[in-house]
CSV table of N, CA, C and O in Angstrom, one decimal:
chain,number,residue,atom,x,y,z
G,1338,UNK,N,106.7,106.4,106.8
G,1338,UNK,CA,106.1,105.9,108.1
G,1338,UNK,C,105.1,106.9,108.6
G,1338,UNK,O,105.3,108.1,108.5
G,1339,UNK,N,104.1,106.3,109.1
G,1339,UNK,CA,102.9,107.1,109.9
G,1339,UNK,C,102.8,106.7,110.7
G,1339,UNK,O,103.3,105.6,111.0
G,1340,UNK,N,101.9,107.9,111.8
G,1340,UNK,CA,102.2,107.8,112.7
G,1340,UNK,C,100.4,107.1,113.3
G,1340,UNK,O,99.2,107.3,113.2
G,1341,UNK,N,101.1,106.3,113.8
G,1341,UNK,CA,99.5,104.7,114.5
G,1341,UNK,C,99.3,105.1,115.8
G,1341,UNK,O,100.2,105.4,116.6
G,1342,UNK,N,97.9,104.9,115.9
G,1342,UNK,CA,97.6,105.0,117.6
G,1342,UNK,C,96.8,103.5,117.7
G,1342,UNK,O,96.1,103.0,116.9
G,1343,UNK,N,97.2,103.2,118.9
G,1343,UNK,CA,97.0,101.8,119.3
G,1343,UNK,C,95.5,101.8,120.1
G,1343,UNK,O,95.2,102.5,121.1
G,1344,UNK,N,94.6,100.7,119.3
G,1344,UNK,CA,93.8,100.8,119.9
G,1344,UNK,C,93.3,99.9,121.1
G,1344,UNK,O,92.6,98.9,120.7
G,1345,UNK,N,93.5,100.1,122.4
G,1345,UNK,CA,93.6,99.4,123.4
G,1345,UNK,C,92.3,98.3,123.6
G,1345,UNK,O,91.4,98.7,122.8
G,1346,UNK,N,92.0,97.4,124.1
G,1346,UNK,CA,90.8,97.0,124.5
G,1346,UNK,C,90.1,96.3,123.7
G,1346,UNK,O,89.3,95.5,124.1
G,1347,UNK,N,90.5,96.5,122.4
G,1347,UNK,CA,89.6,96.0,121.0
G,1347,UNK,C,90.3,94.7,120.5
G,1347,UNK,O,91.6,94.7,120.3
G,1348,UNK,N,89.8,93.7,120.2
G,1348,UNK,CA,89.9,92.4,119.6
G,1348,UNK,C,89.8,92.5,117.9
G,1348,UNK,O,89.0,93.1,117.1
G,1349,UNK,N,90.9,91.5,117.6
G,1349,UNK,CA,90.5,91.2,116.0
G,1349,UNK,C,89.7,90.6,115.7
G,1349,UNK,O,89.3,89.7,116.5
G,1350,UNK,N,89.1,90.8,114.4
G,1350,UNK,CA,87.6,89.8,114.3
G,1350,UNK,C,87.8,88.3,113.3
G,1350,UNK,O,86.9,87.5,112.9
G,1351,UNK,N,89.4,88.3,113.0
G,1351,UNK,CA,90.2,87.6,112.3
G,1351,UNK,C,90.9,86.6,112.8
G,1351,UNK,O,90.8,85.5,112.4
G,1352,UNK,N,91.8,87.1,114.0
G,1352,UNK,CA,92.9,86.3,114.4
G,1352,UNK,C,92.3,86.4,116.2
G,1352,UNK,O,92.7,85.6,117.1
G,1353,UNK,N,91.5,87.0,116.4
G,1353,UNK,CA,90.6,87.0,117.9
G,1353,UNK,C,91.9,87.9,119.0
G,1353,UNK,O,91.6,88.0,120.2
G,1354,UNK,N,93.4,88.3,118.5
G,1354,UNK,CA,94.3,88.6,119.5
G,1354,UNK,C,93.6,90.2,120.2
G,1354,UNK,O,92.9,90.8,119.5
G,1355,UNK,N,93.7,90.5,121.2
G,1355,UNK,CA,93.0,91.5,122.0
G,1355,UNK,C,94.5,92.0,122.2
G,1355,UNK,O,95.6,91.4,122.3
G,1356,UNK,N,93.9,93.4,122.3
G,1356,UNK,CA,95.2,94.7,122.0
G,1356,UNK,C,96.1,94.4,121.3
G,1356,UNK,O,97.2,94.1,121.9
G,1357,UNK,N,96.0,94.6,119.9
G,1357,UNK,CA,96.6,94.5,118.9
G,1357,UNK,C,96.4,95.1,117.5
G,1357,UNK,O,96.8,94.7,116.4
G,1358,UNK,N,95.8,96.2,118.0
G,1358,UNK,CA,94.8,96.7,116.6
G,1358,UNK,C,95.5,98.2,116.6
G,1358,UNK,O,95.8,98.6,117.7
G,1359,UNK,N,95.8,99.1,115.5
G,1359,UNK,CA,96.1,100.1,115.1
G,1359,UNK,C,95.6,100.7,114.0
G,1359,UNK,O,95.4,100.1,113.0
G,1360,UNK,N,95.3,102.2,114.5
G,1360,UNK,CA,94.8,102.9,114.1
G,1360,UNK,C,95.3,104.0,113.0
G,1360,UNK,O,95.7,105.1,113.4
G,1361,UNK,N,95.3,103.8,111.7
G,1361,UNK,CA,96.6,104.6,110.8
G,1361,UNK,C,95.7,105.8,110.3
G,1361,UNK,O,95.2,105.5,109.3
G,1362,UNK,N,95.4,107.1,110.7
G,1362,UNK,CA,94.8,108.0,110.5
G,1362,UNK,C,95.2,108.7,109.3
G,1362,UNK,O,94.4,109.5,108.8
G,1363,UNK,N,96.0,108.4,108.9
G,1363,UNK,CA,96.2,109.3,107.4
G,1363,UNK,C,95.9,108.5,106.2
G,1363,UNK,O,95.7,108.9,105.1
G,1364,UNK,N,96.1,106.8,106.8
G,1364,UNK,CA,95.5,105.9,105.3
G,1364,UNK,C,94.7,105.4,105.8
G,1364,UNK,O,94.8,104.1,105.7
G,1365,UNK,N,93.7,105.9,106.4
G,1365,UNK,CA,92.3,105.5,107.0
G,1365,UNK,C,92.4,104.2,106.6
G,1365,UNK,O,91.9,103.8,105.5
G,1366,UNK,N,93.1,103.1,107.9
G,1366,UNK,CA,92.6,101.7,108.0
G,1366,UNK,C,93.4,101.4,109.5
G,1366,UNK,O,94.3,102.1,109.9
G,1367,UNK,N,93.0,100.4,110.1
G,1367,UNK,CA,92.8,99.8,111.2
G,1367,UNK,C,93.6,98.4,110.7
G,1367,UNK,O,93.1,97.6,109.8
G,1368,UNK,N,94.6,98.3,111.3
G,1368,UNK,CA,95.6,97.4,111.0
G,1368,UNK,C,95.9,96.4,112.2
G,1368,UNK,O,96.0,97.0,113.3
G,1369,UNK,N,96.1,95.1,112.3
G,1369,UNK,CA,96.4,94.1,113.3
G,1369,UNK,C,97.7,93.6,113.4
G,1369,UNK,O,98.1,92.8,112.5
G,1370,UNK,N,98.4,93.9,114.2
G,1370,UNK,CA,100.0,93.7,114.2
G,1370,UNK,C,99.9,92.1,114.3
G,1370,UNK,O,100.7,91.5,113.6
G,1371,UNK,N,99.2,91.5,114.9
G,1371,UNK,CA,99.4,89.9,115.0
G,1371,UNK,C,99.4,89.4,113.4
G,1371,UNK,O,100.4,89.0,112.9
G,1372,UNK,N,97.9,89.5,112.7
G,1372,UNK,CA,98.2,88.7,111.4
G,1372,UNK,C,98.2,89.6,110.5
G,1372,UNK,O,97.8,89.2,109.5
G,1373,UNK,N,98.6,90.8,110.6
G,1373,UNK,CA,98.2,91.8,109.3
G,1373,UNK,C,97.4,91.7,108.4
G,1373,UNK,O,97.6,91.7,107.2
G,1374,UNK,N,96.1,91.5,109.1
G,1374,UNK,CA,94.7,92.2,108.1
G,1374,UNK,C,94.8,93.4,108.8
G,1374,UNK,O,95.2,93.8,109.9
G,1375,UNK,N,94.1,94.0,107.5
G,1375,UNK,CA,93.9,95.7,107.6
G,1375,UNK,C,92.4,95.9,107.6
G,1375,UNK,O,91.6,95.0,107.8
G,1376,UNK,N,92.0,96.9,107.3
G,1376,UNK,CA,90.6,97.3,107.1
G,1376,UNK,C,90.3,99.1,106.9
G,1376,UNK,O,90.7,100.1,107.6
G,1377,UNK,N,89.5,99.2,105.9
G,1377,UNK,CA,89.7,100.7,105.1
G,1377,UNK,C,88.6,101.0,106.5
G,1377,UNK,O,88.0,100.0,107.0
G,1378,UNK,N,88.5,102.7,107.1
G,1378,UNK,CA,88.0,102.9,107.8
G,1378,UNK,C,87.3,104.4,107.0
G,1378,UNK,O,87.7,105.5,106.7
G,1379,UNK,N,85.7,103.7,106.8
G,1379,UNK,CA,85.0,105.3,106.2
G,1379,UNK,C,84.1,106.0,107.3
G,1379,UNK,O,83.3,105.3,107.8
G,1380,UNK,N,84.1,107.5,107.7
G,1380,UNK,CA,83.6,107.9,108.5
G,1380,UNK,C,82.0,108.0,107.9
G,1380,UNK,O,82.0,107.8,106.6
G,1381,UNK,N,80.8,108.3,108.3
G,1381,UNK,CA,79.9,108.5,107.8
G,1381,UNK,C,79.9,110.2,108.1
G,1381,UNK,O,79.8,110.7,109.2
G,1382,UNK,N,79.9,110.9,106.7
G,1382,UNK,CA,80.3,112.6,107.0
G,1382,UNK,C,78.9,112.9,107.4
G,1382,UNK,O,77.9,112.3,106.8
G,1383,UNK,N,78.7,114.0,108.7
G,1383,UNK,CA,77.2,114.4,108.8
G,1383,UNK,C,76.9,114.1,109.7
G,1383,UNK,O,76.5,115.0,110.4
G,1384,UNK,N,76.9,112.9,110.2
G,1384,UNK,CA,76.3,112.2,111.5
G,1384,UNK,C,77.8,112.7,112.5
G,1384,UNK,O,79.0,112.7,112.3
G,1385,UNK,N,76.9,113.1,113.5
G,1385,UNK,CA,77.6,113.8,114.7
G,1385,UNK,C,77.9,112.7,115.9
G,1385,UNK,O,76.9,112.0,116.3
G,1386,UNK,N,79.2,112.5,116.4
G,1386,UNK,CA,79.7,111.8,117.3
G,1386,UNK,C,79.1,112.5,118.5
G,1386,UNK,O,78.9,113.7,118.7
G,1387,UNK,N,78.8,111.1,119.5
G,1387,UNK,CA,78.1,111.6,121.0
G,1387,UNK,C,79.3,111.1,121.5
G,1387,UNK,O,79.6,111.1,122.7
């Protein structure tokens, strides 16, 4: 088990449910507790966050 942060505010682009999306930082993917689609999450290395 890992540990998920929940990502508030954000909609699925699948099942449309709002606040239901998780964030699995160690198997970089973004997961939907309503219908369980996932999604691999690649950062782009280099480019600097504002």
């Amino acid at each position: 088990m890992t540990l998920a942060h929940f990502l508030d505010g954000l909609r699925c682009s699948d099942c449309g449910a709002i606040h239901v999306l998780r964030l699995d930082p160690l198997r970089a993917l973004v997961e939907c507790t309503e219908c369980g689609i996932s999604t691999l999450v690649v950062p782009e290395i280099g480019m600097e966050v504002r």
